[in-house]
Amino acid sequence: MSAQQPQAIYLEDYRPPAWLVTHTELNFELEEEQTLVRARLNIKANPEVSGKPEPLQLHGDEGMELLRLSIDNQVLEPQDYRREAGMLTINNVPDQFVLECVTRLLPHENTALEGLYKSDGMFCTQCEAEGFRRITFFPDRPDVMSIFRTTLTADKSQYPVLLSNGNPVASGDAEEGRHWVTWEDPWPKPAYLFALVAGDLALLEDSFTTCSGREVALRIYAEHKDLDKLEYAMTSLKNAMRWDEEVYGREYDLDIFMIVAVDFFNMGAMENKGLNIFNTSCVLAHPKTTTDGGFQRVEGVVAHEYFHNWSGNRVTCRDWFQLSLKEGFTVFRDAEFSADMNSRTVKRIEDVSLLRTAQFAEDAGPMAHPVRPESFIEISNFYTLTVYEKGAEVVRMLHSLLGPELFRKGSDLYFERHDGQAVTTDDFVAAMEAVSGRDLSQFRRWYSQAGTPRLNVTDRWDAGAGEYRLTVKQSCPPSPGQEHKQPYHLPLAYGLLDEAGRELRSGVLEVREEEETFVFSGLESRPVPSLLRAFSAPVKLEYDYSYEQLLMLLRHDTDGFNRWDAGQRVCVRLMQNLIRDWQNEQTLQLPATLVEAWKQLLQNETLDPAMLAQCLRLPSEALLAELADEVDVVAIHEVREFLRTSLAQALEQQWLAAYQRCDTREESYSPDAASIGRRSLKNLALGYLMATGAEPWLELARQQFEQSDNMTDQQAALALVAHSRHRESAAELLQQFYLQWQHESLVMNQWLAVQASDPTEGALERVQALSEHPVFDARNPNKLRSLVGAFCGQNPMHFHSEDGSGYAWLADWILRLDKQNPQVAARLLTPLTRWKRYDKVRSALMQKHLQRMMDTDDLSADVYEVVSKSLV
């Protein structure tokens, strides 16, 4: 590590900007070997900052070449300003002036994919969080909001499409076969929302009529070969626009809304005002090349970025510590949209599964932080599940505590109060307080305290008085920088059921104290509690359910989420017992009661197939690891495989019946919820049939692979065969799949991920070979996530090999990528940060490679922050 270590930035040090930029004019001369950027900034002293004006400080990346700088047409000489540590400082400036700046960029050399760069011959930008400072000198902070006018000039034959924020206001031809377009965005925005795209792109056009009768042009751009993959994104966009009007009263505010699909992109998508730039994986969708999960991702991400038009753009963050102000609120909004479009219960199960594995693990790791962090070294490291998904859960709790009507009034007031402003999470909560008349001071702890709270619930039944008592104790374990936590204010949704499963009471308890008791009177028999319905708070619930109670809830609970959760608890408890048996070298046995319970579920044809598939899916190895005091990767894998194989063999005919019942090969593909549910159950059943090891089911999987007209079924069959003991068939199908789809980049990502997550022997050798395969491109974040990310995150048996070879391979990749794309490098590093959860041999090896990275000279701030915190 170099002697000068990156320094932390603290929330408590926030100060309003000394200077504001009222108008920004940008002129881009886009050429193959360089880009010249001419910026004209109208700057004035911030009237809300008292005292003598401070020197003007502008952010600017050190790799950007400064060609010319002037104030009010007076050219500045090098001695008139100081440039150091990514900052340009000019002393003795007037209270109001025009700054003109010319910079030279090399987009074709920009492998970090921040600022202006090239993706497969297309110019594009990514400015969130701090990419704009790679384009020109600017006070690059979200509370400096400016009106932008942008002119792009480029070769007309190579770049016929020139796009930026807002509405097009002028265009024309220039000399030497070039042309230009000027865009103007009438709404003030921070620099992180700036965007441009220039390329030879295909276009899908449509329109939307807003609730006030305005016609909005809708345009989605992609490479010409991908034009046939844009219809679903367009449908999703129109659905999202209508939903936002109906549910939140938010109408779109420009004449045009655009989306561009980009293959080289660090994130999923970006909500730049009027010009959303998307990772191709989040916008392209076609039945033959996209799985059901891919269709649902497109629908959710398109909605998410559109919803940002208000919750993020019109009202934005004051500073980056407030990131969840826009992201948590918008994730909640897109989750509700997806729930309304599809199955609400299945959507909730999917979201909570992610929380319980990845986000809870984040809360328990070295990078644990509150939803509103107190400090950071590199803001890119805080685009986390805590800020996004846990932040959404905080908003969901407000919705539960206030109810839908008051929550809507609160959001209306929030947008009314702060339109055109950069604000804080406190401002959001204050709007909810204002409409409800409630004091939410204690609730704000969800934003300031890190970690996952635990609810320990006990009960007592007084038969003579007909009185049932629930005692709730809450606690939260220590996290970095926060040893002691104060009690949270949270909603605990519940139901009380009798032994036959009839619901006696239901409602929401508001938990505020470290310990409190809730009393229910007038009951004739001891009820069975259904607790934390719909996962009403992001907590770990501890209640001593009996095996019989859980099975009753699995069969009868009226809350779909808790039905699923009861089944998961049964399996987790059983698997934890089996893990202990395996560790003690005892014979593993499958309880007959579990077989009978699953048999009844499988034979119940009235159940929703999507819900049934969720209930019959075993808890993941990641969840079992998260629940363990010390992760035994081998025991977890072996026990899960034993249970999966045993259930497969015991219920072989029932799995076959479920497969046949849901076989959709005679139907044309549709991404509607019912069809997705049938395919989900069918492919789950095929997975259990394959787990028996019987040859007929291998043939069934091969038939599905060869006869399917959609990627969902073909990819499912491929993965099942590829991960089986039938190695010859696995190699054959993988080669067929490659030959069929080698020209489809997103499909090849699936091909890489299937092999990277293959738990059979030789996994590391396979991914090492694949990293040299022509289809793999280490400059492309999607390829890196599909190969390196999938192996390290989805193949625990081999990543955590006791010889440490998986750790060494990942560390080598991190050090290589740190010079190329630090943002991606830091995100891939996560599996090594959790070394404290493993046995002494594995933890020592993980520490060794973390220290190897720490000892490397010129480590980026992104990787340095994660490594240094992990080694504490």
mmCIF file of C-alpha atoms in Angstrom, residues 267-487:
data_model
loop_
_atom_site.group_PDB
_atom_site.id
_atom_site.type_symbol
_atom_site.label_atom_id
_atom_site.label_comp_id
_atom_site.label_asym_id
_atom_site.label_seq_id
_atom_site.Cartn_x
_atom_site.Cartn_y
_atom_site.Cartn_z
ATOM 1 C CA MET A 267 -24.253 -0.986 -12.596
ATOM 2 C CA GLY A 268 -27.693 -2.259 -13.556
ATOM 3 C CA ALA A 269 -29.043 1.030 -14.900
ATOM 4 C CA MET A 270 -28.902 4.786 -14.329
ATOM 5 C CA GLU A 271 -31.773 7.246 -13.996
ATOM 6 C CA ASN A 272 -30.155 10.215 -15.804
ATOM 7 C CA LYS A 273 -32.878 12.796 -16.366
ATOM 8 C CA GLY A 274 -34.825 11.860 -19.500
ATOM 9 C CA LEU A 275 -31.993 9.629 -20.809
ATOM 10 C CA ASN A 276 -31.746 6.408 -18.822
ATOM 11 C CA ILE A 277 -28.630 4.380 -19.627
ATOM 12 C CA PHE A 278 -29.125 0.668 -18.975
ATOM 13 C CA ASN A 279 -26.934 -2.377 -18.742
ATOM 14 C CA THR A 280 -28.120 -4.584 -21.615
ATOM 15 C CA SER A 281 -29.025 -7.286 -19.070
ATOM 16 C CA CYS A 282 -31.710 -4.987 -17.655
ATOM 17 C CA VAL A 283 -33.441 -3.921 -20.856
ATOM 18 C CA LEU A 284 -33.085 -6.618 -23.538
ATOM 19 C CA ALA A 285 -35.671 -9.413 -23.348
ATOM 20 C CA HIS A 286 -36.808 -12.085 -25.794
ATOM 21 C CA PRO A 287 -38.313 -15.501 -25.001
ATOM 22 C CA LYS A 288 -35.584 -17.367 -26.875
ATOM 23 C CA THR A 289 -32.693 -15.570 -25.125
ATOM 24 C CA THR A 290 -34.079 -14.384 -21.778
ATOM 25 C CA THR A 291 -35.224 -16.394 -18.777
ATOM 26 C CA ASP A 292 -38.326 -15.632 -16.723
ATOM 27 C CA GLY A 293 -36.033 -14.115 -14.107
ATOM 28 C CA GLY A 294 -34.550 -11.915 -16.826
ATOM 29 C CA PHE A 295 -38.004 -10.722 -17.915
ATOM 30 C CA GLN A 296 -38.903 -9.876 -14.333
ATOM 31 C CA ARG A 297 -35.608 -8.065 -13.857
ATOM 32 C CA VAL A 298 -36.248 -5.941 -16.954
ATOM 33 C CA GLU A 299 -39.727 -5.063 -15.715
ATOM 34 C CA GLY A 300 -38.477 -4.142 -12.244
ATOM 35 C CA VAL A 301 -35.406 -2.161 -13.330
ATOM 36 C CA VAL A 302 -37.244 -0.214 -16.043
ATOM 37 C CA ALA A 303 -39.817 0.753 -13.426
ATOM 38 C CA HIS A 304 -37.155 1.567 -10.831
ATOM 39 C CA GLU A 305 -35.271 3.979 -13.074
ATOM 40 C CA TYR A 306 -38.465 5.607 -14.323
ATOM 41 C CA PHE A 307 -39.734 6.091 -10.755
ATOM 42 C CA HIS A 308 -36.480 7.901 -9.987
ATOM 43 C CA ASN A 309 -37.759 10.767 -12.149
ATOM 44 C CA TRP A 310 -39.440 12.010 -8.981
ATOM 45 C CA SER A 311 -37.841 10.031 -6.134
ATOM 46 C CA GLY A 312 -34.257 10.898 -7.032
ATOM 47 C CA ASN A 313 -34.293 13.486 -9.816
ATOM 48 C CA ARG A 314 -36.931 16.119 -9.053
ATOM 49 C CA VAL A 315 -36.101 15.559 -5.377
ATOM 50 C CA THR A 316 -32.516 14.411 -4.908
ATOM 51 C CA CYS A 317 -29.944 13.761 -2.173
ATOM 52 C CA ARG A 318 -28.269 16.572 -0.283
ATOM 53 C CA ASP A 319 -25.103 14.472 0.042
ATOM 54 C CA TRP A 320 -24.097 10.867 -0.640
ATOM 55 C CA PHE A 321 -24.745 9.823 2.953
ATOM 56 C CA GLN A 322 -28.428 10.280 2.044
ATOM 57 C CA LEU A 323 -28.223 7.802 -0.858
ATOM 58 C CA SER A 324 -31.056 5.674 0.560
ATOM 59 C CA LEU A 325 -33.320 8.726 0.399
ATOM 60 C CA LYS A 326 -33.673 8.059 -3.307
ATOM 61 C CA GLU A 327 -32.686 4.408 -3.546
ATOM 62 C CA GLY A 328 -34.552 2.932 -0.577
ATOM 63 C CA PHE A 329 -37.734 4.822 -1.446
ATOM 64 C CA THR A 330 -37.484 3.851 -5.118
ATOM 65 C CA VAL A 331 -36.724 0.175 -4.413
ATOM 66 C CA PHE A 332 -39.869 0.106 -2.265
ATOM 67 C CA ARG A 333 -41.823 1.696 -5.122
ATOM 68 C CA ASP A 334 -40.522 -0.746 -7.740
ATOM 69 C CA ALA A 335 -41.175 -3.729 -5.439
ATOM 70 C CA GLU A 336 -44.792 -2.645 -4.984
ATOM 71 C CA PHE A 337 -45.123 -2.168 -8.743
ATOM 72 C CA SER A 338 -43.757 -5.675 -9.396
ATOM 73 C CA ALA A 339 -46.053 -7.100 -6.718
ATOM 74 C CA ASP A 340 -49.044 -5.482 -8.426
ATOM 75 C CA MET A 341 -47.942 -6.779 -11.841
ATOM 76 C CA ASN A 342 -47.242 -10.348 -10.652
ATOM 77 C CA SER A 343 -47.641 -12.454 -7.486
ATOM 78 C CA ARG A 344 -47.353 -10.296 -4.371
ATOM 79 C CA THR A 345 -46.465 -13.231 -2.126
ATOM 80 C CA VAL A 346 -43.789 -14.642 -4.446
ATOM 81 C CA LYS A 347 -42.255 -11.194 -4.882
ATOM 82 C CA ARG A 348 -42.097 -10.804 -1.111
ATOM 83 C CA ILE A 349 -40.481 -14.224 -0.706
ATOM 84 C CA GLU A 350 -37.834 -13.369 -3.312
ATOM 85 C CA ASP A 351 -37.017 -10.024 -1.709
ATOM 86 C CA VAL A 352 -36.804 -11.447 1.818
ATOM 87 C CA SER A 353 -34.626 -14.338 0.642
ATOM 88 C CA LEU A 354 -32.105 -11.785 -0.624
ATOM 89 C CA LEU A 355 -32.264 -9.872 2.660
ATOM 90 C CA ARG A 356 -31.795 -12.938 4.839
ATOM 91 C CA THR A 357 -28.771 -14.181 2.942
ATOM 92 C CA ALA A 358 -26.835 -11.297 1.447
ATOM 93 C CA GLN A 359 -28.022 -8.229 3.394
ATOM 94 C CA PHE A 360 -28.012 -9.876 6.825
ATOM 95 C CA ALA A 361 -24.500 -11.114 6.018
ATOM 96 C CA GLU A 362 -23.520 -7.546 5.118
ATOM 97 C CA ASP A 363 -24.917 -6.360 8.460
ATOM 98 C CA ALA A 364 -22.749 -8.933 10.247
ATOM 99 C CA GLY A 365 -19.565 -8.222 8.273
ATOM 100 C CA PRO A 366 -16.728 -5.691 8.361
ATOM 101 C CA MET A 367 -18.480 -3.353 5.916
ATOM 102 C CA ALA A 368 -21.635 -3.131 8.088
ATOM 103 C CA HIS A 369 -23.063 0.382 8.054
ATOM 104 C CA PRO A 370 -26.338 2.145 8.793
ATOM 105 C CA VAL A 371 -28.872 2.819 6.039
ATOM 106 C CA ARG A 372 -27.531 6.377 6.291
ATOM 107 C CA PRO A 373 -23.762 5.836 6.707
ATOM 108 C CA GLU A 374 -21.744 8.065 9.022
ATOM 109 C CA SER A 375 -18.554 7.931 6.924
ATOM 110 C CA PHE A 376 -17.012 6.475 3.790
ATOM 111 C CA ILE A 377 -13.726 6.475 1.922
ATOM 112 C CA GLU A 378 -15.141 5.645 -1.513
ATOM 113 C CA ILE A 379 -18.847 6.261 -2.076
ATOM 114 C CA SER A 380 -19.044 3.534 -4.742
ATOM 115 C CA ASN A 381 -18.614 0.985 -1.936
ATOM 116 C CA PHE A 382 -21.892 2.126 -0.404
ATOM 117 C CA TYR A 383 -24.147 1.143 -3.269
ATOM 118 C CA THR A 384 -25.053 -1.757 -1.047
ATOM 119 C CA LEU A 385 -27.939 -4.023 -0.111
ATOM 120 C CA THR A 386 -28.135 -2.092 3.153
ATOM 121 C CA VAL A 387 -28.724 1.229 1.397
ATOM 122 C CA TYR A 388 -31.039 -0.242 -1.260
ATOM 123 C CA GLU A 389 -32.922 -3.264 0.082
ATOM 124 C CA LYS A 390 -32.786 -2.533 3.810
ATOM 125 C CA GLY A 391 -33.534 1.091 2.978
ATOM 126 C CA ALA A 392 -36.643 -0.123 1.144
ATOM 127 C CA GLU A 393 -37.656 -2.144 4.208
ATOM 128 C CA VAL A 394 -37.431 1.014 6.325
ATOM 129 C CA VAL A 395 -39.820 2.757 3.918
ATOM 130 C CA ARG A 396 -42.078 -0.330 3.977
ATOM 131 C CA MET A 397 -42.253 -0.116 7.784
ATOM 132 C CA LEU A 398 -43.351 3.523 7.526
ATOM 133 C CA HIS A 399 -46.035 2.391 5.087
ATOM 134 C CA SER A 400 -47.167 -0.278 7.588
ATOM 135 C CA LEU A 401 -47.149 2.063 10.584
ATOM 136 C CA LEU A 402 -49.042 4.882 8.865
ATOM 137 C CA GLY A 403 -51.255 2.887 6.492
ATOM 138 C CA PRO A 404 -51.513 3.414 2.716
ATOM 139 C CA GLU A 405 -53.633 6.599 2.816
ATOM 140 C CA LEU A 406 -51.416 8.546 5.198
ATOM 141 C CA PHE A 407 -48.278 7.254 3.499
ATOM 142 C CA ARG A 408 -49.559 8.580 0.156
ATOM 143 C CA LYS A 409 -50.339 11.946 1.759
ATOM 144 C CA GLY A 410 -46.845 11.952 3.236
ATOM 145 C CA SER A 411 -45.197 11.240 -0.120
ATOM 146 C CA ASP A 412 -47.317 13.954 -1.766
ATOM 147 C CA LEU A 413 -46.193 16.445 0.879
ATOM 148 C CA TYR A 414 -42.576 15.351 0.504
ATOM 149 C CA PHE A 415 -42.622 15.984 -3.260
ATOM 150 C CA GLU A 416 -44.505 19.277 -2.800
ATOM 151 C CA ARG A 417 -42.153 20.594 -0.124
ATOM 152 C CA HIS A 418 -38.898 19.607 -1.799
ATOM 153 C CA ASP A 419 -39.445 19.699 -5.565
ATOM 154 C CA GLY A 420 -36.201 20.937 -7.116
ATOM 155 C CA GLN A 421 -34.245 20.478 -3.904
ATOM 156 C CA ALA A 422 -31.470 18.261 -2.537
ATOM 157 C CA VAL A 423 -32.643 16.950 0.841
ATOM 158 C CA THR A 424 -32.120 14.332 3.575
ATOM 159 C CA THR A 425 -33.750 11.232 5.006
ATOM 160 C CA ASP A 426 -34.895 13.408 7.910
ATOM 161 C CA ASP A 427 -36.874 15.535 5.458
ATOM 162 C CA PHE A 428 -38.610 12.410 4.170
ATOM 163 C CA VAL A 429 -39.563 11.214 7.655
ATOM 164 C CA ALA A 430 -40.626 14.755 8.623
ATOM 165 C CA ALA A 431 -43.199 14.761 5.804
ATOM 166 C CA MET A 432 -44.638 11.518 7.203
ATOM 167 C CA GLU A 433 -44.758 13.056 10.681
ATOM 168 C CA ALA A 434 -46.519 16.144 9.379
ATOM 169 C CA VAL A 435 -49.412 14.256 7.746
ATOM 170 C CA SER A 436 -49.826 11.667 10.519
ATOM 171 C CA GLY A 437 -49.276 13.824 13.593
ATOM 172 C CA ARG A 438 -46.978 11.085 14.922
ATOM 173 C CA ASP A 439 -43.575 11.439 16.530
ATOM 174 C CA LEU A 440 -41.192 9.249 14.531
ATOM 175 C CA SER A 441 -38.028 10.247 16.398
ATOM 176 C CA GLN A 442 -37.398 6.709 17.611
ATOM 177 C CA PHE A 443 -38.136 5.308 14.162
ATOM 178 C CA ARG A 444 -35.232 7.370 12.756
ATOM 179 C CA ARG A 445 -32.833 4.951 14.476
ATOM 180 C CA TRP A 446 -33.362 2.655 11.504
ATOM 181 C CA TYR A 447 -31.357 5.180 9.481
ATOM 182 C CA SER A 448 -28.560 5.715 12.020
ATOM 183 C CA GLN A 449 -27.963 2.275 13.591
ATOM 184 C CA ALA A 450 -26.270 -0.612 11.764
ATOM 185 C CA GLY A 451 -26.919 -4.314 12.179
ATOM 186 C CA THR A 452 -29.875 -6.692 12.082
ATOM 187 C CA PRO A 453 -32.131 -6.485 15.181
ATOM 188 C CA ARG A 454 -33.246 -9.707 16.851
ATOM 189 C CA LEU A 455 -36.725 -10.243 18.245
ATOM 190 C CA ASN A 456 -37.005 -12.917 20.902
ATOM 191 C CA VAL A 457 -40.675 -13.763 21.431
ATOM 192 C CA THR A 458 -42.054 -15.918 24.251
ATOM 193 C CA ASP A 459 -45.675 -16.564 25.188
ATOM 194 C CA ARG A 460 -47.841 -17.609 28.106
ATOM 195 C CA TRP A 461 -51.393 -18.997 28.140
ATOM 196 C CA ASP A 462 -53.794 -18.549 31.081
ATOM 197 C CA ALA A 463 -56.612 -21.019 30.380
ATOM 198 C CA GLY A 464 -58.688 -19.863 33.332
ATOM 199 C CA ALA A 465 -58.724 -16.228 32.230
ATOM 200 C CA GLY A 466 -58.731 -16.986 28.478
ATOM 201 C CA GLU A 467 -55.718 -14.713 28.237
ATOM 202 C CA TYR A 468 -52.724 -15.068 25.940
ATOM 203 C CA ARG A 469 -49.539 -13.015 26.418
ATOM 204 C CA LEU A 470 -46.748 -12.371 23.929
ATOM 205 C CA THR A 471 -43.514 -10.962 25.364
ATOM 206 C CA VAL A 472 -41.165 -9.371 22.851
ATOM 207 C CA LYS A 473 -37.514 -8.626 23.607
ATOM 208 C CA GLN A 474 -35.437 -6.778 21.056
ATOM 209 C CA SER A 475 -31.671 -6.441 20.775
ATOM 210 C CA CYS A 476 -29.099 -5.665 18.099
ATOM 211 C CA PRO A 477 -25.526 -7.029 18.112
ATOM 212 C CA PRO A 478 -22.496 -4.716 17.971
ATOM 213 C CA SER A 479 -21.269 -3.536 14.571
ATOM 214 C CA PRO A 480 -18.174 -1.559 13.527
ATOM 215 C CA GLY A 481 -18.194 1.725 15.454
ATOM 216 C CA GLN A 482 -21.485 0.946 17.241
ATOM 217 C CA GLU A 483 -21.180 -1.246 20.300
ATOM 218 C CA HIS A 484 -24.529 -0.433 21.883
ATOM 219 C CA LYS A 485 -27.857 0.039 20.075
ATOM 220 C CA GLN A 486 -30.991 1.746 21.319
ATOM 221 C CA PRO A 487 -34.409 0.078 20.864
#
